[in-house]
mmCIF file of C-alpha atoms in Angstrom:
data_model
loop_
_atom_site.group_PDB
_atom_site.id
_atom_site.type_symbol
_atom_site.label_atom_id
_atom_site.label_comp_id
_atom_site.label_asym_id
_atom_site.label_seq_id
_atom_site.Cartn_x
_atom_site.Cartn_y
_atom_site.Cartn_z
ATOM 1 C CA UNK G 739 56.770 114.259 178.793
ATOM 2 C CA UNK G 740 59.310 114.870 181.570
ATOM 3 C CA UNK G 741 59.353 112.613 184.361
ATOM 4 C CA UNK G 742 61.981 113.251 187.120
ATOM 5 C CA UNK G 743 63.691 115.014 184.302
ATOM 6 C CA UNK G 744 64.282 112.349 181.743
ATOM 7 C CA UNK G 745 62.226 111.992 178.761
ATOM 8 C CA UNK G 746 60.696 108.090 178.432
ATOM 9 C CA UNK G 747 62.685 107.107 175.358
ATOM 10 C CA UNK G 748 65.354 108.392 177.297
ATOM 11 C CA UNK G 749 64.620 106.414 180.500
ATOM 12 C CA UNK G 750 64.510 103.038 178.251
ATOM 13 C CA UNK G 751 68.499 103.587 177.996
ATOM 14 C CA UNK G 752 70.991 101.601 179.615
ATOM 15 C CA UNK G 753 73.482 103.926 182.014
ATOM 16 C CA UNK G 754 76.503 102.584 184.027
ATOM 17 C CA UNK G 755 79.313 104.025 185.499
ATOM 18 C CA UNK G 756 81.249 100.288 184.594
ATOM 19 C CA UNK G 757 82.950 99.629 181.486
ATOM 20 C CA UNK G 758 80.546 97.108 180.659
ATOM 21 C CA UNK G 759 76.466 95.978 181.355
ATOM 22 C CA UNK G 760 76.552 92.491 182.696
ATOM 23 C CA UNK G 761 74.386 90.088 181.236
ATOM 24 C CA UNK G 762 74.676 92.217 177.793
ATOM 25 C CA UNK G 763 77.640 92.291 175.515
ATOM 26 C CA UNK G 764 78.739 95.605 173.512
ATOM 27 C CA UNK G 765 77.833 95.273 169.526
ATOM 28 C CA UNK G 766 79.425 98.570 168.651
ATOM 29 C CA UNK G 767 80.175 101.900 169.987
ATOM 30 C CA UNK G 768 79.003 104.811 168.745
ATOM 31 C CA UNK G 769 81.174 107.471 170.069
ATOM 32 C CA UNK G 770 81.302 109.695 173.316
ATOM 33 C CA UNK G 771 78.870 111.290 174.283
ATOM 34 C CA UNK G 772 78.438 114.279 177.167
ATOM 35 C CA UNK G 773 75.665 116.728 178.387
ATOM 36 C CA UNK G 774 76.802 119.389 180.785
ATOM 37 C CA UNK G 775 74.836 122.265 182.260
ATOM 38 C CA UNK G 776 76.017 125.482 183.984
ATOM 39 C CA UNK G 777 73.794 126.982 187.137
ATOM 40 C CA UNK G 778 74.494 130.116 188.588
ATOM 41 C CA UNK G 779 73.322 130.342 192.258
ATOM 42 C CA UNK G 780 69.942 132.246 193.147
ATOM 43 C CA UNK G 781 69.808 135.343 195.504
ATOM 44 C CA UNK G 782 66.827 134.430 196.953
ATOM 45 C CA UNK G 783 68.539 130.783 197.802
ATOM 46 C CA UNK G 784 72.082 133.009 198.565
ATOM 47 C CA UNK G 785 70.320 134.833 201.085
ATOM 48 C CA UNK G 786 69.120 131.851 203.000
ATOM 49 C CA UNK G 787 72.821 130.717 202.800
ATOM 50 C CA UNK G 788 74.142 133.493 204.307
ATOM 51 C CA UNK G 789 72.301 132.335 207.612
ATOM 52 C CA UNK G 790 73.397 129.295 207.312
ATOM 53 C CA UNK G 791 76.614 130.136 206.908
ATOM 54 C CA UNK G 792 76.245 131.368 209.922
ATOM 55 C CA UNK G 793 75.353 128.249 211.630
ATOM 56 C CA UNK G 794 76.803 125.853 209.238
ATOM 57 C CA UNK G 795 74.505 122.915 207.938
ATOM 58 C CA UNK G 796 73.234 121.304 204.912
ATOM 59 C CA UNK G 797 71.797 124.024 202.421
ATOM 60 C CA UNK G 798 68.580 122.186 201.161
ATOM 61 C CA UNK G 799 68.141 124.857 198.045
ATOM 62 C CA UNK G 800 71.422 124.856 196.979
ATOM 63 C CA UNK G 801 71.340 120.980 196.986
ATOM 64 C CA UNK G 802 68.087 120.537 194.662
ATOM 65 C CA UNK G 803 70.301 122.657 192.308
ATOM 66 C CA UNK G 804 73.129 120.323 192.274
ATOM 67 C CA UNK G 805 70.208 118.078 191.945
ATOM 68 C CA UNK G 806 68.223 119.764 188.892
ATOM 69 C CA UNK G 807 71.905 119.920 187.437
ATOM 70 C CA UNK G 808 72.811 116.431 187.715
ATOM 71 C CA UNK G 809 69.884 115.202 186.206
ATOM 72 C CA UNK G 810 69.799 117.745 183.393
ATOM 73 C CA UNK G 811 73.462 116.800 182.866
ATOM 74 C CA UNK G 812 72.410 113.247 182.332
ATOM 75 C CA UNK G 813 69.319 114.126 179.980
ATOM 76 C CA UNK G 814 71.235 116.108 177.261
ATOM 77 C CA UNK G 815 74.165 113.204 177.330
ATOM 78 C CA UNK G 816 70.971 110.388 176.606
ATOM 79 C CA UNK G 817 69.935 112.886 173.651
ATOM 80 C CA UNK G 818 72.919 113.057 172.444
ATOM 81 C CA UNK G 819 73.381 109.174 172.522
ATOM 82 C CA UNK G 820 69.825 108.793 171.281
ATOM 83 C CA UNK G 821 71.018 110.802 168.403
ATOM 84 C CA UNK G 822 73.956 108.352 167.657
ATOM 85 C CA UNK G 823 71.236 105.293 167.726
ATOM 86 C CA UNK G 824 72.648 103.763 170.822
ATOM 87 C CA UNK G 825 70.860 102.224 173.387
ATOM 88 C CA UNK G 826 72.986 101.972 176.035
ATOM 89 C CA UNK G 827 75.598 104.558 178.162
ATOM 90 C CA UNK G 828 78.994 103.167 179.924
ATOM 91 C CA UNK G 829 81.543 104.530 181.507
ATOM 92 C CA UNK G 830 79.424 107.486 182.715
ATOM 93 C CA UNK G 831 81.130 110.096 184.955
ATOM 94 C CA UNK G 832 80.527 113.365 186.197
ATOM 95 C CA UNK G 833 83.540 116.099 186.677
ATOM 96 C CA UNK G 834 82.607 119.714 187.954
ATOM 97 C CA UNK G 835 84.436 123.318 187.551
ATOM 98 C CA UNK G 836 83.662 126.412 189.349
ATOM 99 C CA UNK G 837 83.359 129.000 186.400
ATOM 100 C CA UNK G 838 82.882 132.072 188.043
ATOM 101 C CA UNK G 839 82.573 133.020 192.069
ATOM 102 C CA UNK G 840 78.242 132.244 192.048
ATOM 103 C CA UNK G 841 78.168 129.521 188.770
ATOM 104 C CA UNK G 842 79.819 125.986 188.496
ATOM 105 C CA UNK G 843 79.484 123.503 185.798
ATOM 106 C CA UNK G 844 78.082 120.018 186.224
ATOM 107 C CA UNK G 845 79.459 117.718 182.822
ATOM 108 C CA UNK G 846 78.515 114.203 182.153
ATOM 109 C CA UNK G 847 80.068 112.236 180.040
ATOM 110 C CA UNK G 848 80.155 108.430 178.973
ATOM 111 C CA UNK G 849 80.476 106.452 175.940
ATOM 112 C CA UNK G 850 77.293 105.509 174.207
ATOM 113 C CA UNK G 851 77.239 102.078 172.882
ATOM 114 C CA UNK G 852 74.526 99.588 171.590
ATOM 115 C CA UNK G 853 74.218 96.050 173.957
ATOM 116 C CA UNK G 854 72.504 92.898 172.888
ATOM 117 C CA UNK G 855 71.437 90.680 176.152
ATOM 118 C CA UNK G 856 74.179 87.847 176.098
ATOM 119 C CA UNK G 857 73.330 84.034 174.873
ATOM 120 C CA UNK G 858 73.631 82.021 177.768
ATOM 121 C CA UNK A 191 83.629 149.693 217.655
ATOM 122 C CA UNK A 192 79.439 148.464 216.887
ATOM 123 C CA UNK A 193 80.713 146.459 213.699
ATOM 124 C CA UNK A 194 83.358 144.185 215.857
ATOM 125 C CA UNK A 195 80.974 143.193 218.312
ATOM 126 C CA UNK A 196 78.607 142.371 215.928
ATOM 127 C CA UNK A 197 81.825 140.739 214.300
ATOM 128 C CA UNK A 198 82.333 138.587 217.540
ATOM 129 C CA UNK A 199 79.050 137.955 218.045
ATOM 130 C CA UNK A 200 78.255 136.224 214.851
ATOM 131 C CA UNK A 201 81.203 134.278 214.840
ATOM 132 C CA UNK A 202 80.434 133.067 218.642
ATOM 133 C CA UNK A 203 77.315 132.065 217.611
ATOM 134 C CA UNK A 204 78.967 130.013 214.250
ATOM 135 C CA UNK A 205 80.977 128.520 217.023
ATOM 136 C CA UNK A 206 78.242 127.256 219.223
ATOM 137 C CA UNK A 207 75.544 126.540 216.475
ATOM 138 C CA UNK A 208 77.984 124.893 214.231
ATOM 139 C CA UNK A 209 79.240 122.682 217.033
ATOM 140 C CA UNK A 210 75.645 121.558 217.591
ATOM 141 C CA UNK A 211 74.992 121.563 214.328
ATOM 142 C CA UNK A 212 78.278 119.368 213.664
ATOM 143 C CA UNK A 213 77.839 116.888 216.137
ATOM 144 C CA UNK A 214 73.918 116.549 215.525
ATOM 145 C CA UNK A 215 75.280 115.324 211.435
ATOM 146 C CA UNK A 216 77.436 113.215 212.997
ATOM 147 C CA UNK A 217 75.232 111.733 215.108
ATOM 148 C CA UNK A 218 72.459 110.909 212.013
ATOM 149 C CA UNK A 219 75.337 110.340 210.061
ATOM 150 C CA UNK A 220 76.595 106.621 211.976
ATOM 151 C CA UNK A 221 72.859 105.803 212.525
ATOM 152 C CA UNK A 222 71.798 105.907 208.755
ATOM 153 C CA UNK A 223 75.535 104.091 207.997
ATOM 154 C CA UNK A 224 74.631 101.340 210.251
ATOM 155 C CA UNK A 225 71.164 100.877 208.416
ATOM 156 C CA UNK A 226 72.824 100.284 204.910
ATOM 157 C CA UNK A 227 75.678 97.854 206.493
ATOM 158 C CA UNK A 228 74.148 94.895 204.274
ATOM 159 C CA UNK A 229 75.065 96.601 201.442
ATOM 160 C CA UNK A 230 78.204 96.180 199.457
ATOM 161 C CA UNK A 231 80.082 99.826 198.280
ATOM 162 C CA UNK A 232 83.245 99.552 196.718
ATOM 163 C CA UNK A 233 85.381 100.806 194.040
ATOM 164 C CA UNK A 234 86.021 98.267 192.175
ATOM 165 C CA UNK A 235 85.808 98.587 188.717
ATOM 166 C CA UNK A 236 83.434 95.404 188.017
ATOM 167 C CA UNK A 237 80.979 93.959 190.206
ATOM 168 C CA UNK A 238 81.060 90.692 191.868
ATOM 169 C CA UNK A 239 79.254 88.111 191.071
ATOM 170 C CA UNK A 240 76.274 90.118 189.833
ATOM 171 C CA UNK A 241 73.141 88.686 189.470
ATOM 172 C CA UNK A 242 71.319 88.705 185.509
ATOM 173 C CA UNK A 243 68.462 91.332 186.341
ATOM 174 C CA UNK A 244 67.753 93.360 186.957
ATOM 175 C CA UNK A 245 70.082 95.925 185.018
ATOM 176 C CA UNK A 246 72.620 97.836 186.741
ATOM 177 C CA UNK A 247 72.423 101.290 186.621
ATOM 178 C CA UNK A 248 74.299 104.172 187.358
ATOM 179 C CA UNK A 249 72.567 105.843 191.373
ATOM 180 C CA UNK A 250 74.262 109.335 192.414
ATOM 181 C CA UNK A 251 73.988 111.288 195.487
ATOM 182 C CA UNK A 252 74.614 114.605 196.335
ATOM 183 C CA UNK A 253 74.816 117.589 199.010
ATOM 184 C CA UNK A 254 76.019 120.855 199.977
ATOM 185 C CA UNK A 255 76.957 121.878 203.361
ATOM 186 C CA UNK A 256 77.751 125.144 204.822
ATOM 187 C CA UNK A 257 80.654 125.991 206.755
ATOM 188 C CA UNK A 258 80.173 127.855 210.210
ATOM 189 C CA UNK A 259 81.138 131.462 210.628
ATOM 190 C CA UNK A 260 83.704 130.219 213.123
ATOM 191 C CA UNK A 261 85.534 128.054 210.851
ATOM 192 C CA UNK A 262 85.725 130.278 208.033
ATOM 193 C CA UNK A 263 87.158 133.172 210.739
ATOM 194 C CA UNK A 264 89.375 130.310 211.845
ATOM 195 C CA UNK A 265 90.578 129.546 208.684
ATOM 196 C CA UNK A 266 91.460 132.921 207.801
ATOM 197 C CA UNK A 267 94.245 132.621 210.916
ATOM 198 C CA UNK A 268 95.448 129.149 209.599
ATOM 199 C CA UNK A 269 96.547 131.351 206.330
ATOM 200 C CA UNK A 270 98.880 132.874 208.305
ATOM 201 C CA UNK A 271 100.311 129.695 210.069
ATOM 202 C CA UNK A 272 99.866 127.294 207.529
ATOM 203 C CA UNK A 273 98.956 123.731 208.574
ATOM 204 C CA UNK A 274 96.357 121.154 208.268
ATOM 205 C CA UNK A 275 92.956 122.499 208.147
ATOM 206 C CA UNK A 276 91.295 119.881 209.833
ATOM 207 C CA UNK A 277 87.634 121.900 210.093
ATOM 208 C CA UNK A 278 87.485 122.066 206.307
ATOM 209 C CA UNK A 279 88.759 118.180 206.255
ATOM 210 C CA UNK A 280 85.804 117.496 208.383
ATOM 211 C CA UNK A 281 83.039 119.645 206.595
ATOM 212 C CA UNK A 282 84.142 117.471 203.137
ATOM 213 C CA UNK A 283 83.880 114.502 205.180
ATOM 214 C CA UNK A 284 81.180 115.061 206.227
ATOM 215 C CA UNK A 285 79.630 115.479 202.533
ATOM 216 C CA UNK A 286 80.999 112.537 201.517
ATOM 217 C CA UNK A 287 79.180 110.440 203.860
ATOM 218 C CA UNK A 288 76.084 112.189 203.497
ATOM 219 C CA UNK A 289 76.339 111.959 199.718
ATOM 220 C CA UNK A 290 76.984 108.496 199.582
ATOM 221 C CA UNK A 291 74.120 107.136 202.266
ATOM 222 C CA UNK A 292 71.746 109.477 199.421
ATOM 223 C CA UNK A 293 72.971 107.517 196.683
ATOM 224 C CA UNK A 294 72.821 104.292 198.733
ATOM 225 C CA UNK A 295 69.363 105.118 199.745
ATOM 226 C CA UNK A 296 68.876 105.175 196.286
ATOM 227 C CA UNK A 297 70.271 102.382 194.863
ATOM 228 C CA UNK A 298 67.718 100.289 197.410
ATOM 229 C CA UNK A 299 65.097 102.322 196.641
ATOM 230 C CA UNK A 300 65.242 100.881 193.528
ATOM 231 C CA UNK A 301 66.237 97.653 194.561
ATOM 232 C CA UNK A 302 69.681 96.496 194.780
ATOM 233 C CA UNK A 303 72.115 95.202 197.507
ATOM 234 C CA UNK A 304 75.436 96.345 196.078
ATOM 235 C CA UNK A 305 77.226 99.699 194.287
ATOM 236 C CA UNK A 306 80.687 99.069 192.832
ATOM 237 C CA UNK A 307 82.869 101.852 190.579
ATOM 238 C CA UNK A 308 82.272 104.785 192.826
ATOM 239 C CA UNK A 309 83.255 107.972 192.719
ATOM 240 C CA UNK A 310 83.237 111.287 194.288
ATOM 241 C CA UNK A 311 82.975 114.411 192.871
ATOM 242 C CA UNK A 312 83.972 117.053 195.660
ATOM 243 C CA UNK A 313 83.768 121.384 194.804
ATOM 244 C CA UNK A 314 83.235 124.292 197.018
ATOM 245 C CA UNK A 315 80.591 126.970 195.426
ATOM 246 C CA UNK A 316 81.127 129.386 198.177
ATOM 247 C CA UNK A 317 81.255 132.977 196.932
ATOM 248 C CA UNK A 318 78.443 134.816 197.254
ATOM 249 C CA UNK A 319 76.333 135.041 193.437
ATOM 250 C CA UNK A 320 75.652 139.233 194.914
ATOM 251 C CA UNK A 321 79.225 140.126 195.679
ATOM 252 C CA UNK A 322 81.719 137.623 193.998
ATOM 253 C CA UNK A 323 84.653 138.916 196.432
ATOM 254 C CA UNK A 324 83.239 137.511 199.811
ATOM 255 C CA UNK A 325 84.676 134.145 198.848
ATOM 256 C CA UNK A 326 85.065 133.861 202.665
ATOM 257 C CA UNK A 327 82.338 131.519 203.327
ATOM 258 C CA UNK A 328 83.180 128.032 201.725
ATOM 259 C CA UNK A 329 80.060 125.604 201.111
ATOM 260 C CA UNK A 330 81.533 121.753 200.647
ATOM 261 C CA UNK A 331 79.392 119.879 197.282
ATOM 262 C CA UNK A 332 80.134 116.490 197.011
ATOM 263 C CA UNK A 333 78.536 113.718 194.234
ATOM 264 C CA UNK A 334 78.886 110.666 194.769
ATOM 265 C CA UNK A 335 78.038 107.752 191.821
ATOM 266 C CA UNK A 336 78.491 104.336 191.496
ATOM 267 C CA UNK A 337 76.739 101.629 189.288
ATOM 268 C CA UNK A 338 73.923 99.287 191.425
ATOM 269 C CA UNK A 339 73.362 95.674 191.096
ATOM 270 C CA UNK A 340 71.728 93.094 192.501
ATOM 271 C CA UNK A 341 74.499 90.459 193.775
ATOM 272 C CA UNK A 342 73.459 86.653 193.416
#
């Protein structure tokens, strides 16, 4: 079951953009680990755009994709450090490319690692 | 003759709407930065002194903004003068503040009081998806992301 994208084993995961969790130390890393996704832009959102290109302003549509993207981007890099038997994701960032003129790839990317809360 | 007037009207209207439209973002834009003043952004790459729990975790925010007709017209004459092009520098300014306050909005929506390590992540998807040669029209994405804490 999906819930804001992420399935629930997934959502039990540890993600941080730092090199480390604090409070928990790293027991071993698994390996890198990345999810990307590529969306090409809808004509039915383009449309609206072209008004608002107009105008200029936030586009709302084309923002829930970046959205939808970013979170899917996220999701497949948890599989694929579920699959590795980690529990936890560091070092998480996010790097774009335009591929064509209309589709641009979101990638995440991190290094999936298992924690242990520390002994105090 | 009927295609540059339409041509001059457009773009007068991207010049008035867009300045409105501008200044109105600017406006919301100091307001919403002065609500999350108690909350500590930086870049560093570990946070200080971080409280136990709960767990940080990693809070992104994002948008896309259009450019006005005006400023892409405009920019077409800066090609042949070269130069800063301060209306694009503001448009991607622009993003970035709005993409931050998002991801600041949600880091306390989840409850912390501090973001360190971020980053921003700016593109430009203009182009049209139709007719991949009108790349005239540029639309600013930034992502912003940092990792959320509670500090003690």
């Amino acid at each position: 079951m999906r819930e804001n994208g992420f399935l629930k084993e997934e959502m039990n995961m540890i993600v941080v953009n730092t090199e480390y969790v604090n409070g928990y130390e790293i027991v071993e890393v698994k390996g890198m680990v990345q999810g990307n996704t590529v969306r090409a832009k809808h004509m039915g959102r383009d449309i609206a755009a072209s008004f608002k290109n107009m105008i200029g302003g936030e586009l709302k549509g084309y923002t829930e994709l970046l959205t939808e993207s970013r979170r899917e981007a996220l999701s497949r890099m948890l599989q694929q450090a579920q699959e590795l038997g980690a529990n936890a994701v560091v070092n998480v960032r996010f790097t774009t490319s335009a591929i064509t003129a209309g589709a641009a790839e979101l990638m995440a990317y991190g290094t999936a690692v298992t924690v242990s809360p520390k002994q105090v | 003759m009927d295609a540059l007037l339409i041509a001059v009207v457009v773009i007068v209207i991207g010049l008035i709407a867009g300045k409105v439209s501008e200044n109105r973002h600017l406006g919301s834009l100091g307001q919403r930065e002065a609500l999350f003043k108690d909350v500590q952004v930086t870049s560093l790459r570990q946070p200080t002194a971080p409280a136990a729990q709960p767990v940080p975790v990693l809070v992104c925010g994002e948008v896309v903004i259009a450019s006005d007709a005006f400023k892409s017209w405009a920019s077409g004459l800066r090609n042949l003068f070269g130069g800063e092009a301060k209306n694009f520098g503001r448009l991607y300014q622009r993003a970035r503040r709005e993409a931050t306050l998002r991801m600041l909005a949600e880091a306390r929506r989840q409850g912390y009081d501090a973001v360190c390590n971020v980053r921003h992540i700016s593109t430009d998807i203009g182009g049209n998806a139709v007719r991949p040669q009108n790349k005239a029209a540029p639309m600013a994405t930034c992502l912003a992301f940092g990792t959320a804490y509670k500090r003690t």
